[in-house]
CSV table of C-alpha atoms and ligand atoms in Angstrom, one decimal:
chain,number,residue,atom,x,y,z
A,101,UNK,CA,-30.1,7.1,-14.3
A,102,UNK,CA,-31.5,7.7,-17.7
A,103,UNK,CA,-30.4,10.4,-20.2
A,104,UNK,CA,-32.6,13.4,-20.6
A,105,UNK,CA,-31.2,16.2,-22.9
A,106,UNK,CA,-31.4,19.5,-21.0
A,107,UNK,CA,-30.4,23.0,-22.0
A,108,UNK,CA,-27.3,24.2,-20.1
A,109,UNK,CA,-26.0,27.7,-19.6
A,110,UNK,CA,-23.2,28.7,-21.9
A,111,UNK,CA,-19.7,27.8,-20.8
A,112,UNK,CA,-16.5,29.6,-21.9
A,113,UNK,CA,-14.3,27.8,-24.4
A,114,UNK,CA,-11.3,27.9,-22.0
A,115,UNK,CA,-13.5,26.5,-19.1
A,116,UNK,CA,-14.6,23.6,-21.3
A,117,UNK,CA,-11.0,22.9,-22.5
A,118,UNK,CA,-9.8,22.8,-18.9
A,119,UNK,CA,-12.4,20.2,-18.0
A,120,UNK,CA,-11.4,18.1,-21.0
A,121,UNK,CA,-7.7,18.4,-20.0
A,122,UNK,CA,-8.5,17.5,-16.4
A,123,UNK,CA,-10.3,14.3,-17.6
A,124,UNK,CA,-7.2,13.4,-19.7
A,125,UNK,CA,-4.9,14.0,-16.8
A,126,UNK,CA,-7.0,11.7,-14.7
A,127,UNK,CA,-6.9,9.0,-17.4
A,128,UNK,CA,-3.1,9.3,-17.4
A,129,UNK,CA,-2.9,8.8,-13.6
A,130,UNK,CA,-5.8,6.3,-13.0
A,131,UNK,CA,-5.8,4.2,-16.2
A,132,UNK,CA,-2.2,4.5,-17.5
A,133,UNK,CA,-0.4,4.3,-14.1
A,134,UNK,CA,1.5,7.6,-14.5
A,135,UNK,CA,2.5,9.7,-11.6
A,136,UNK,CA,0.5,12.9,-11.0
A,137,UNK,CA,3.7,14.9,-10.6
A,138,UNK,CA,5.1,13.8,-13.9
A,139,UNK,CA,1.9,14.5,-15.9
A,140,UNK,CA,1.4,17.9,-14.3
A,141,UNK,CA,5.0,18.8,-15.1
A,142,UNK,CA,4.4,17.8,-18.7
A,143,UNK,CA,1.0,19.5,-19.2
A,144,UNK,CA,0.8,22.6,-16.9
A,145,UNK,CA,3.4,24.6,-18.7
A,146,UNK,CA,1.2,24.5,-21.8
A,147,UNK,CA,-1.3,26.8,-20.0
A,148,UNK,CA,-0.3,30.5,-20.2
A,149,UNK,CA,-2.7,31.8,-17.6
A,150,UNK,CA,-1.8,31.0,-14.0
A,151,UNK,CA,-5.5,31.0,-13.1
A,152,UNK,CA,-6.1,28.2,-15.6
A,153,UNK,CA,-3.1,26.2,-14.2
A,154,UNK,CA,-4.5,26.7,-10.7
A,155,UNK,CA,-8.0,25.5,-11.6
A,156,UNK,CA,-6.7,22.5,-13.5
A,157,UNK,CA,-4.5,21.5,-10.7
A,158,UNK,CA,-7.2,22.0,-8.1
A,159,UNK,CA,-9.7,19.9,-10.1
A,160,UNK,CA,-7.3,17.0,-10.6
A,161,UNK,CA,-6.1,17.0,-7.0
A,162,UNK,CA,-9.6,17.0,-5.7
A,163,UNK,CA,-10.7,14.2,-8.0
A,164,UNK,CA,-7.8,12.0,-7.0
A,165,UNK,CA,-8.2,12.8,-3.3
A,166,UNK,CA,-11.9,11.6,-3.4
A,167,UNK,CA,-11.8,9.2,-6.3
A,168,UNK,CA,-13.0,6.1,-4.4
A,169,UNK,CA,-15.9,8.0,-2.8
A,170,UNK,CA,-16.9,9.5,-6.1
A,171,UNK,CA,-16.8,6.1,-7.8
A,172,UNK,CA,-19.1,4.8,-5.1
A,173,UNK,CA,-21.6,7.7,-5.6
A,174,UNK,CA,-21.6,7.2,-9.4
A,175,UNK,CA,-22.1,3.5,-9.0
A,176,UNK,CA,-25.3,4.3,-7.2
A,177,UNK,CA,-26.5,6.9,-9.6
A,178,UNK,CA,-25.8,5.3,-12.9
A,179,UNK,CA,-27.9,2.4,-14.1
A,180,UNK,CA,-24.8,0.8,-15.6
A,181,UNK,CA,-21.1,1.7,-15.5
A,182,UNK,CA,-19.8,3.9,-18.3
A,183,UNK,CA,-17.7,1.8,-20.8
A,184,UNK,CA,-13.9,2.0,-20.3
A,185,UNK,CA,-12.9,0.1,-23.5
A,186,UNK,CA,-11.5,2.9,-25.7
A,187,UNK,CA,-9.4,6.0,-25.0
A,188,UNK,CA,-12.4,8.1,-25.7
A,189,UNK,CA,-14.5,6.0,-23.2
A,190,UNK,CA,-12.0,6.5,-20.5
A,191,UNK,CA,-11.8,10.3,-21.0
A,192,UNK,CA,-15.6,10.5,-20.8
A,193,UNK,CA,-15.8,8.3,-17.7
A,194,UNK,CA,-13.1,10.3,-15.9
A,195,UNK,CA,-14.9,13.5,-16.9
A,196,UNK,CA,-17.7,12.5,-14.4
A,197,UNK,CA,-15.1,12.6,-11.6
A,198,UNK,CA,-14.1,16.1,-12.8
A,199,UNK,CA,-17.8,17.1,-12.5
A,200,UNK,CA,-18.2,15.8,-9.0
A,201,UNK,CA,-14.9,17.3,-7.8
A,202,UNK,CA,-16.0,20.7,-8.8
A,203,UNK,CA,-19.3,20.4,-7.0
A,204,UNK,CA,-18.1,18.6,-3.9
A,205,UNK,CA,-14.5,19.3,-2.9
A,206,UNK,CA,-14.0,22.6,-4.8
A,207,UNK,CA,-17.5,24.0,-4.2
A,208,UNK,CA,-17.6,25.8,-7.6
A,209,UNK,CA,-20.8,27.6,-8.6
A,210,UNK,CA,-23.0,24.7,-9.7
A,211,UNK,CA,-24.4,26.2,-12.9
A,212,UNK,CA,-20.9,27.0,-14.3
A,213,UNK,CA,-19.4,23.7,-13.3
A,214,UNK,CA,-22.3,21.7,-14.8
A,215,UNK,CA,-22.4,23.7,-18.0
A,216,UNK,CA,-18.6,23.5,-18.6
A,217,UNK,CA,-18.6,19.7,-17.9
A,218,UNK,CA,-21.6,19.0,-20.1
A,219,UNK,CA,-20.0,21.0,-22.9
A,220,UNK,CA,-16.7,19.1,-22.3
A,221,UNK,CA,-18.4,15.7,-22.9
A,222,UNK,CA,-19.6,17.1,-26.3
A,223,UNK,CA,-16.1,18.2,-27.1
A,224,UNK,CA,-14.9,14.7,-26.3
A,225,UNK,CA,-17.1,13.5,-29.1
A,226,UNK,CA,-19.9,12.0,-27.0
A,227,UNK,CA,-22.7,14.5,-27.6
A,228,UNK,CA,-25.2,11.7,-27.0
A,229,UNK,CA,-24.0,11.5,-23.3
A,230,UNK,CA,-24.7,15.2,-22.6
A,231,UNK,CA,-28.1,14.5,-21.2
A,232,UNK,CA,-26.8,11.8,-18.9
A,233,UNK,CA,-24.0,14.1,-17.7
A,234,UNK,CA,-26.4,16.9,-17.1
A,235,UNK,CA,-28.8,14.7,-15.1
A,236,UNK,CA,-26.1,13.2,-12.9
A,237,UNK,CA,-24.5,16.5,-12.2
A,238,UNK,CA,-27.8,18.2,-11.4
A,239,UNK,CA,-28.7,15.4,-9.1
A,240,UNK,CA,-25.3,15.9,-7.4
A,241,UNK,CA,-26.3,19.6,-6.8
A,242,UNK,CA,-29.8,18.9,-5.5
A,243,UNK,CA,-29.8,15.6,-3.7
A,244,UNK,CA,-28.0,14.1,-0.7
A,245,UNK,CA,-25.2,11.9,-1.9
A,246,UNK,CA,-25.2,8.2,-1.0
A,247,UNK,CA,-22.8,7.8,2.0
A,248,UNK,CA,-20.5,4.8,2.0
A,249,UNK,CA,-20.5,2.7,5.2
A,250,UNK,CA,-16.9,1.7,4.8
A,251,UNK,CA,-14.3,4.2,6.1
A,252,UNK,CA,-11.9,3.2,3.3
A,253,UNK,CA,-14.5,4.2,0.7
A,254,UNK,CA,-15.7,7.4,2.5
A,255,UNK,CA,-12.1,8.5,3.0
A,256,UNK,CA,-11.0,7.3,-0.5
A,257,UNK,CA,-8.1,5.2,0.8
A,258,UNK,CA,-7.2,1.7,-0.3
A,259,UNK,CA,-8.3,-1.0,2.1
A,260,UNK,CA,-4.8,-2.2,2.9
A,261,UNK,CA,-3.6,1.3,3.7
A,262,UNK,CA,-6.4,2.0,6.1
A,263,UNK,CA,-5.8,-1.4,7.7
A,264,UNK,CA,-2.1,-0.5,8.2
A,265,UNK,CA,-2.9,2.9,9.6
A,266,UNK,CA,-5.4,1.4,12.0
A,267,UNK,CA,-2.8,-1.1,13.2
A,268,UNK,CA,0.0,1.4,13.5
A,269,UNK,CA,-2.0,4.4,14.7
A,270,UNK,CA,-5.4,3.2,16.2
A,271,UNK,CA,-6.1,6.5,18.0
A,272,UNK,CA,-5.3,8.7,15.1
A,273,UNK,CA,-6.8,7.0,12.0
A,274,UNK,CA,-9.6,9.5,11.3
A,275,UNK,CA,-7.3,12.5,11.8
A,276,UNK,CA,-4.8,11.0,9.5
A,277,UNK,CA,-7.3,10.2,6.7
A,278,UNK,CA,-8.6,13.8,6.9
A,279,UNK,CA,-5.1,15.2,6.8
A,280,UNK,CA,-4.3,13.1,3.8
A,281,UNK,CA,-7.3,14.5,1.9
A,282,UNK,CA,-6.5,18.2,2.8
A,283,UNK,CA,-4.5,20.7,0.8
A,284,UNK,CA,-0.9,21.2,1.8
A,285,UNK,CA,0.5,24.7,2.4
A,286,UNK,CA,3.5,26.0,0.5
A,287,UNK,CA,6.6,25.9,2.6
A,288,UNK,CA,9.9,27.6,1.6
A,289,UNK,CA,13.3,27.5,3.1
A,290,UNK,CA,15.4,30.7,3.1
A,291,UNK,CA,18.8,30.0,1.6
A,292,UNK,CA,20.6,30.7,4.9
A,293,UNK,CA,23.2,31.9,5.7
A,294,UNK,CA,23.3,33.7,2.4
A,295,UNK,CA,19.7,35.0,2.9
A,296,UNK,CA,18.2,35.2,6.3
A,297,UNK,CA,14.6,34.1,7.0
A,298,UNK,CA,13.8,37.4,8.7
A,299,UNK,CA,15.1,39.5,5.9
A,300,UNK,CA,13.3,37.4,3.3
A,301,UNK,CA,10.0,37.6,5.2
A,302,UNK,CA,10.4,41.4,5.5
A,303,UNK,CA,11.1,41.7,1.8
A,304,UNK,CA,8.0,39.8,1.0
A,305,UNK,CA,5.9,41.7,3.5
A,306,UNK,CA,7.0,45.0,1.8
A,307,UNK,CA,5.8,43.5,-1.5
A,308,UNK,CA,2.4,42.6,0.2
A,309,UNK,CA,3.1,38.9,0.6
A,310,UNK,CA,2.4,37.5,4.0
A,311,UNK,CA,4.4,34.6,5.4
A,312,UNK,CA,4.9,32.9,8.8
A,313,UNK,CA,7.9,31.3,10.3
A,314,UNK,CA,7.8,27.5,11.0
A,315,UNK,CA,9.5,25.2,13.5
A,316,UNK,CA,12.6,24.7,11.3
A,317,UNK,CA,15.1,27.5,11.6
A,318,UNK,CA,14.9,28.8,8.0
A,319,UNK,CA,11.3,27.8,7.2
A,320,UNK,CA,8.6,30.2,6.0
A,321,UNK,CA,5.0,29.3,5.1
A,322,UNK,CA,3.1,31.5,2.7
A,323,UNK,CA,-0.2,32.6,4.1
A,324,UNK,CA,-1.7,32.6,0.7
A,325,UNK,CA,-0.6,30.2,-2.1
A,326,UNK,CA,1.6,31.8,-4.8
A,327,UNK,CA,3.8,30.7,-7.6
A,328,UNK,CA,7.3,30.6,-6.0
A,329,UNK,CA,8.8,31.9,-9.2
A,330,UNK,CA,6.9,35.1,-8.8
A,331,UNK,CA,8.2,35.8,-5.3
A,332,UNK,CA,10.9,38.5,-4.7
A,333,UNK,CA,14.3,36.7,-4.3
A,334,UNK,CA,13.5,33.8,-6.6
A,335,UNK,CA,15.9,34.9,-9.3
A,336,UNK,CA,18.7,35.4,-6.8
A,337,UNK,CA,18.2,31.9,-5.3
A,338,UNK,CA,17.2,33.4,-2.0
A,339,UNK,CA,14.9,30.4,-1.1
A,340,UNK,CA,13.7,27.1,-2.4
A,341,UNK,CA,10.5,25.1,-2.0
A,342,UNK,CA,10.7,22.5,0.8
A,343,UNK,CA,8.2,21.1,3.3
A,344,UNK,CA,8.7,21.9,7.0
A,345,UNK,CA,9.2,18.3,7.9
A,346,UNK,CA,11.8,17.8,5.2
A,347,UNK,CA,13.7,20.8,6.5
A,348,UNK,CA,13.7,19.3,10.0
A,349,UNK,CA,15.6,16.2,8.8
A,350,UNK,CA,18.8,18.2,8.3
A,351,UNK,CA,18.2,19.8,11.8
A,352,UNK,CA,17.9,16.4,13.3
A,353,UNK,CA,21.3,15.4,11.9
A,354,UNK,CA,22.7,18.8,12.9
A,355,UNK,CA,26.0,18.6,10.9
A,356,UNK,CA,28.5,21.1,12.2
A,357,UNK,CA,30.9,23.3,10.2
A,358,UNK,CA,33.9,21.4,8.7
A,359,UNK,CA,32.3,18.0,8.8
A,360,UNK,CA,32.4,15.4,6.0
A,361,UNK,CA,28.8,14.4,5.2
A,362,UNK,CA,27.3,11.7,3.0
A,363,UNK,CA,23.8,12.5,1.5
A,364,UNK,CA,23.0,8.9,0.5
A,365,UNK,CA,19.7,9.2,-1.3
A,366,UNK,CA,20.0,12.9,-2.2
A,367,UNK,CA,18.0,13.8,-5.3
A,368,UNK,CA,16.3,16.1,-6.1
A,369,UNK,CA,18.4,17.8,-3.5
A,370,UNK,CA,16.4,19.9,-1.1
A,371,UNK,CA,18.2,18.5,1.9
A,372,UNK,CA,21.6,18.6,0.2
A,373,UNK,CA,21.2,22.4,0.2
A,374,UNK,CA,20.7,22.4,4.0
A,375,UNK,CA,23.7,20.1,4.5
A,376,UNK,CA,26.0,22.3,2.4
A,377,UNK,CA,24.9,25.4,4.3
A,378,UNK,CA,25.5,23.6,7.7
A,379,UNK,CA,29.0,22.3,7.0
A,380,UNK,CA,30.1,25.6,5.5
A,381,UNK,CA,33.3,26.4,3.5
A,382,UNK,CA,35.4,24.0,5.5
A,383,UNK,CA,33.1,21.1,5.1
A,384,UNK,CA,32.4,18.5,2.5
A,385,UNK,CA,29.3,16.8,1.1
A,386,UNK,CA,29.1,13.8,-1.2
A,387,UNK,CA,25.6,13.4,-2.7
A,388,UNK,CA,24.5,10.1,-4.3
A,389,UNK,CA,21.5,9.0,-6.2
A,390,UNK,CA,20.6,6.2,-8.6
A,391,UNK,CA,18.3,8.4,-10.7
A,392,UNK,CA,20.3,10.3,-13.3
A,393,UNK,CA,17.5,12.8,-14.1
A,394,UNK,CA,16.8,13.6,-10.5
A,395,UNK,CA,20.6,14.0,-9.9
A,396,UNK,CA,20.7,16.5,-12.7
A,397,UNK,CA,18.0,18.5,-10.9
A,398,UNK,CA,20.1,18.3,-7.7
A,399,UNK,CA,23.2,19.7,-9.5
A,400,UNK,CA,21.1,22.5,-11.0
A,401,UNK,CA,19.8,23.4,-7.5
A,402,UNK,CA,23.2,23.6,-6.0
A,403,UNK,CA,24.6,25.6,-8.8
A,404,UNK,CA,21.8,28.1,-8.7
A,405,UNK,CA,21.5,28.5,-4.9
A,406,UNK,CA,25.3,28.2,-4.1
A,407,UNK,CA,24.5,27.5,-0.4
A,408,UNK,CA,28.1,27.5,0.6
A,409,UNK,CA,31.7,27.0,-0.5
A,410,UNK,CA,31.8,23.5,0.9
A,411,UNK,CA,33.5,20.8,-1.2
A,412,UNK,CA,30.8,19.1,-3.1
A,413,UNK,CA,30.4,16.1,-5.4
A,414,UNK,CA,27.2,14.7,-6.8
A,415,UNK,CA,27.5,11.1,-8.0
A,416,UNK,CA,25.3,8.7,-9.8
A,417,UNK,CA,25.8,5.7,-7.6
A,418,UNK,CA,24.0,3.0,-5.7
A,419,UNK,CA,24.3,3.9,-2.0
A,420,UNK,CA,23.8,0.3,-1.1
A,421,UNK,CA,26.9,-0.8,-2.9
A,422,UNK,CA,29.7,1.3,-1.4
A,423,UNK,CA,32.3,-0.8,-3.1
A,424,UNK,CA,31.5,1.1,-6.3
A,425,UNK,CA,32.0,4.6,-4.9
A,426,UNK,CA,33.5,4.7,-1.4
A,427,UNK,CA,37.1,5.9,-1.0
A,428,UNK,CA,37.6,4.3,2.4
A,429,UNK,CA,37.5,7.5,4.4
A,430,UNK,CA,34.9,7.5,7.2
A,431,UNK,CA,32.0,10.0,7.2
A,432,UNK,CA,31.3,12.3,10.2
A,433,UNK,CA,27.6,12.3,9.4
A,434,UNK,CA,25.3,10.5,7.0
A,435,UNK,CA,21.8,11.4,5.9
A,436,UNK,CA,19.8,8.4,4.7
A,437,UNK,CA,16.6,9.9,3.4
A,438,UNK,CA,15.4,6.6,2.3
A,439,UNK,CA,13.1,5.6,-0.6
A,440,UNK,CA,9.7,4.8,1.1
A,441,UNK,CA,6.0,4.3,0.7
A,442,UNK,CA,5.5,8.1,0.8
A,443,UNK,CA,2.4,7.6,3.0
A,444,UNK,CA,3.3,10.8,4.9
A,445,UNK,CA,2.9,13.0,1.8
A,446,UNK,CA,-0.4,11.9,0.4
A,447,UNK,CA,-1.8,15.4,0.7
A,448,UNK,CA,0.9,16.5,-1.8
A,449,UNK,CA,0.7,13.4,-4.0
A,450,UNK,CA,-2.8,11.9,-3.7
A,451,UNK,CA,-2.0,9.4,-6.5
A,452,UNK,CA,0.0,7.5,-3.9
A,453,UNK,CA,-3.3,6.1,-2.8
A,454,UNK,CA,-3.9,4.8,-6.3
A,455,UNK,CA,-0.4,3.6,-7.2
A,456,UNK,CA,1.0,2.2,-4.0
A,457,UNK,CA,0.5,-1.5,-3.4
A,458,UNK,CA,0.8,-3.3,-0.1
A,459,UNK,CA,3.5,-5.5,-1.5
A,460,UNK,CA,5.6,-2.4,-2.2
A,461,UNK,CA,5.9,-1.8,1.6
A,462,UNK,CA,7.8,-5.1,2.3
A,463,UNK,CA,10.1,-4.5,-0.8
A,464,UNK,CA,10.8,-1.0,0.4
A,465,UNK,CA,11.5,-2.1,3.9
A,466,UNK,CA,14.0,-4.6,2.6
A,467,UNK,CA,15.7,-1.9,0.5
A,468,UNK,CA,15.8,0.4,3.5
A,469,UNK,CA,17.4,-2.3,5.7
A,470,UNK,CA,20.0,-3.0,3.0
A,471,UNK,CA,20.9,0.7,2.8
A,472,UNK,CA,21.2,1.0,6.6
A,473,UNK,CA,23.5,-2.0,6.7
A,474,UNK,CA,25.6,-0.8,3.9
A,475,UNK,CA,26.0,2.8,5.0
A,476,UNK,CA,26.3,2.6,8.8
A,477,UNK,CA,29.7,1.0,8.7
A,478,UNK,CA,31.0,4.0,6.7
A,479,UNK,CA,30.6,6.3,9.7
A,480,UNK,CA,33.7,7.1,11.7
A,481,UNK,CA,33.5,6.1,15.4
A,482,UNK,CA,31.3,8.7,17.1
A,483,UNK,CA,29.8,9.7,13.7
A,484,UNK,CA,26.0,9.9,13.3
A,485,UNK,CA,23.5,8.7,10.8
A,486,UNK,CA,20.0,10.2,10.4
A,487,UNK,CA,17.5,7.8,9.0
A,488,UNK,CA,14.4,9.6,7.6
A,489,UNK,CA,11.4,8.6,5.6
A,490,UNK,CA,8.2,10.4,4.6
A,491,UNK,CA,6.3,7.3,5.7
A,492,UNK,CA,3.7,6.7,8.4
A,493,UNK,CA,4.2,3.0,8.5
A,494,UNK,CA,6.0,1.4,11.5
A,495,UNK,CA,7.5,-1.3,9.3
A,496,UNK,CA,9.5,1.4,7.5
A,497,UNK,CA,10.1,3.5,10.6
A,498,UNK,CA,10.2,2.4,14.2
A,499,UNK,CA,10.3,-1.4,13.5
A,500,UNK,CA,13.0,-0.9,10.9
A,501,UNK,CA,15.2,0.9,13.4
A,502,UNK,CA,14.4,-1.5,16.2
A,503,UNK,CA,15.5,-4.4,13.9
A,504,UNK,CA,18.6,-2.5,12.8
A,505,UNK,CA,19.7,-1.8,16.4
A,506,UNK,CA,19.0,-5.4,17.3
A,507,UNK,CA,21.5,-6.7,14.6
A,508,UNK,CA,24.1,-3.9,14.9
A,509,UNK,CA,25.9,-3.8,18.3
A,510,UNK,CA,28.1,-0.9,17.0
A,511,UNK,CA,25.0,1.4,16.8
A,512,UNK,CA,23.1,3.2,19.4
A,513,UNK,CA,20.0,5.3,19.1
A,514,UNK,CA,20.2,9.0,20.2
A,515,UNK,CA,17.2,11.0,21.5
A,516,UNK,CA,15.5,13.7,19.4
A,517,UNK,CA,13.6,16.5,21.1
A,518,UNK,CA,9.9,17.1,20.8
A,519,UNK,CA,10.2,19.3,17.7
A,520,UNK,CA,10.8,16.1,15.7
A,521,UNK,CA,7.5,14.6,16.7
A,522,UNK,CA,5.9,11.8,18.7
A,523,UNK,CA,8.5,9.5,20.4
A,524,UNK,CA,8.0,6.0,18.9
A,525,UNK,CA,10.7,4.4,21.1
A,526,UNK,CA,13.4,4.2,18.4
A,527,UNK,CA,12.7,7.5,16.6
A,528,UNK,CA,10.3,10.4,16.2
A,529,UNK,CA,7.1,10.4,14.0
A,530,UNK,CA,5.6,13.6,12.6
A,531,UNK,CA,2.1,13.4,11.2
A,532,UNK,CA,0.7,15.2,8.1
A,533,UNK,CA,-0.7,18.6,9.0
A,534,UNK,CA,1.1,18.8,12.3
A,535,UNK,CA,2.5,22.3,12.5
A,536,UNK,CA,1.6,22.5,8.9
A,537,UNK,CA,4.2,19.9,7.9
A,538,UNK,CA,4.2,16.6,6.1
A,539,UNK,CA,4.3,13.2,7.8
A,540,UNK,CA,7.9,12.2,8.5
A,541,UNK,CA,10.0,9.8,10.6
A,542,UNK,CA,13.5,10.5,12.0
A,543,UNK,CA,15.9,8.2,13.8
A,544,UNK,CA,19.3,9.4,14.9
A,545,UNK,CA,21.9,6.7,15.2
A,546,UNK,CA,25.5,6.9,16.5
A,547,UNK,CA,28.4,4.7,15.8
A,548,UNK,CA,29.8,3.8,19.2
A,549,UNK,CA,33.2,5.5,19.7
A,550,UNK,CA,34.8,2.2,20.8
A,551,UNK,CA,33.8,0.6,17.5
A,552,UNK,CA,36.7,-0.3,15.1
A,553,UNK,CA,37.7,2.1,12.4
A,554,UNK,CA,36.1,1.7,9.0
A,555,UNK,CA,39.2,1.0,7.1
A,556,UNK,CA,42.3,1.4,9.3
A,557,UNK,CA,45.0,3.4,7.6
A,558,UNK,CA,43.0,3.7,4.4
A,559,UNK,CA,42.5,7.5,4.5
A,560,UNK,CA,44.0,9.0,1.3
A,561,UNK,CA,45.4,5.7,0.2
A,562,UNK,CA,44.7,5.1,-3.5
A,563,UNK,CA,45.4,1.4,-3.2
A,564,UNK,CA,42.4,0.9,-1.0
A,565,UNK,CA,40.2,3.5,-2.6
A,566,UNK,CA,37.9,1.0,-4.4
A,567,UNK,CA,37.7,-1.7,-1.7
A,568,UNK,CA,34.4,-2.3,0.0
A,569,UNK,CA,34.4,-1.3,3.7
A,570,UNK,CA,34.9,-4.1,6.2
A,571,UNK,CA,31.8,-5.5,7.7
A,572,UNK,CA,30.9,-4.2,11.2
A,573,UNK,CA,29.3,-7.4,12.4
B,42,LIG,C1,13.0,10.3,-0.5
B,42,LIG,S1,13.9,10.6,-2.0
B,42,LIG,C2,15.2,11.6,-1.5
B,42,LIG,C3,14.8,13.1,-1.4
B,42,LIG,C4,16.0,14.0,-1.2
B,42,LIG,N1,16.8,13.6,-0.1
B,42,LIG,C5,15.6,15.4,-1.1
B,42,LIG,O1,15.6,16.0,0.0
B,42,LIG,O2,15.4,16.1,-2.1
B,42,LIG,C6,14.7,9.0,-2.2
B,42,LIG,C7,15.8,9.0,-3.3
B,42,LIG,O3,16.5,7.8,-3.1
B,42,LIG,C8,17.0,7.5,-4.4
B,42,LIG,N2,17.4,6.1,-4.3
B,42,LIG,C9,16.7,4.9,-4.3
B,42,LIG,N3,17.5,3.9,-4.1
B,42,LIG,C10,18.8,4.3,-4.0
B,42,LIG,C11,20.0,3.7,-3.9
B,42,LIG,N4,20.2,2.4,-3.8
B,42,LIG,N5,21.1,4.5,-3.9
B,42,LIG,C12,21.0,5.9,-4.0
B,42,LIG,N6,19.8,6.5,-4.1
B,42,LIG,C13,18.7,5.7,-4.2
B,42,LIG,C14,15.8,7.7,-5.3
B,42,LIG,O4,16.2,7.9,-6.6
B,42,LIG,C15,15.2,9.0,-4.7
B,42,LIG,O5,15.8,10.1,-5.4
C-alpha cells in the first residue's frame, strides 16, 4: 500500500500518549522478550486515571491475543514490511498492531481509533508515515480482511502449540483456541473462615457490586470487572484475587485441621492462604519457593490476610533437593503446584503464545518428574500429594502421572469427583473457560499405608535433621 497524506479528526493528547505507550509495551514483550505481567506491573501504576489503565491494558492484551493474524493481514496490505532495525522503527511497527487491535478485537469507534493512532506515529517521530498509517487503518475499517487459511495463523497460536493441542485434545481444538483468545473474568476468594463468601457477596451487593458464587467453596466472580483494591473489604484482607481453578487445587487436596502440610512450589502464595485456612490453628504449613521476590510476595500476603493461626514458615529453598531443608518428619499432605508451560492460562497471559517454546515442555516435564520423585517420599504412609499444573498438555499432566505411578510402587492414584474436570485416567483436566475458570490439571496421589516410614525414628531428632530422606524405590 502506498502512503497518501490524509487529514484525520483531532485526537486527545492522552489518547495519543496511550497508543504510543501501548506500542512501547508491545515492543517490550514481542521484541525484547519481557513478560507482559512484568511490563504492566512496571508501567500501569504511572497512569493516574483507571480508565486509561483499562484502555492501555485492553489494547495490549488484544494485540497480543491476535498478533499472528494481524501480522498476516499487514503482510498482505503493506507493499513491504516496515523496518525493525532501530528502537524507533520497532515502536512504529508495533503501533500498527495497536491500530488493528482497536478496530478489530476492541471494536472502538473507527474515527477516534484511527485519529489517535495516526497522531501517535507522528509523536513517535515518523510524521512521514502518517499517510501510510491512515491508509492502512482506513482500509481495515472499510474492507474485508484477508483470512488466513492456516488455523494456527487465524487463531494466532504458534504451530507447535496447535499441533500439541490437536494431538492431546482432537475434539476440542477450536474451542480451546477460542477460549485462549477470550477475556478472563475476575475471580476472588473470600478469606474464609475469617470472612464468609455469603457475607462478602452481601456486602458488595449493598454497595452496588454484583458477584456470583463459583464451584469452589469460597469463590466469587465479579459480574463486571473492577479494580479489586476498590472493593469493600480489600483493606481488611477479606478476600484475594485467585482464579476458580486455582482455588479448586486446595479443595482437591482437602487438608484437614491439624495436619502438617508442605506447599512445595508456593509463591506468590494464593494456594498457601487456602492451605493455612484449611489446617487451622492446630495445623502447620511449610511453604517453599526458589524465587526470592515471589516468596516475599507470599510472606506479605500471609501477613496481611492472616488466614489462620497455623504454624507457618516460608523458606527460600529448592523443593527438589530436600536434603537442604527437610527435617526428617513426614508430611500429612503435599501440594505440588508445579512449574509448567502455563498453556491453561493463555487468556490471562497471552504472551505465553509468544514466549513459550516447544523445547520448554520437555525441560519442564523433566523438572516436574524430579519434583515428584523428590517430594513423594516425604509423605507419611497414608499421606496425600496433590500434583497440579495450569497446563493443557498431556506430557505435563496425565502422561507425567502415569509414568510416576509406573516407577513408584508406593504410590496409588485416588479418584477426584467431576468438579475437578474431565477424567484423563490418572487425573482430572479442566479447560479454560469451563465454569469461568482457567485450564488446570489435578492428580491426587496417596502413599500406601504399608510403605516404610520416611525416616524411622527421625522425628524431632536434631542429629538427622539435615539428612536426605531415604529413597522409596
Ligand atoms: C505455578 S507457580 C506456583 C503458584 C503458587 N502455588 C500459588 O498458588 O500462588 C510455580 C512456582 O514454582 C517455583 N519453583 C520452580 N522450581 C522450584 C523448585 N525447584 N523448588 C521450589 N519452587 C520452585 C516457581 O518459582 C514458581 O513460583
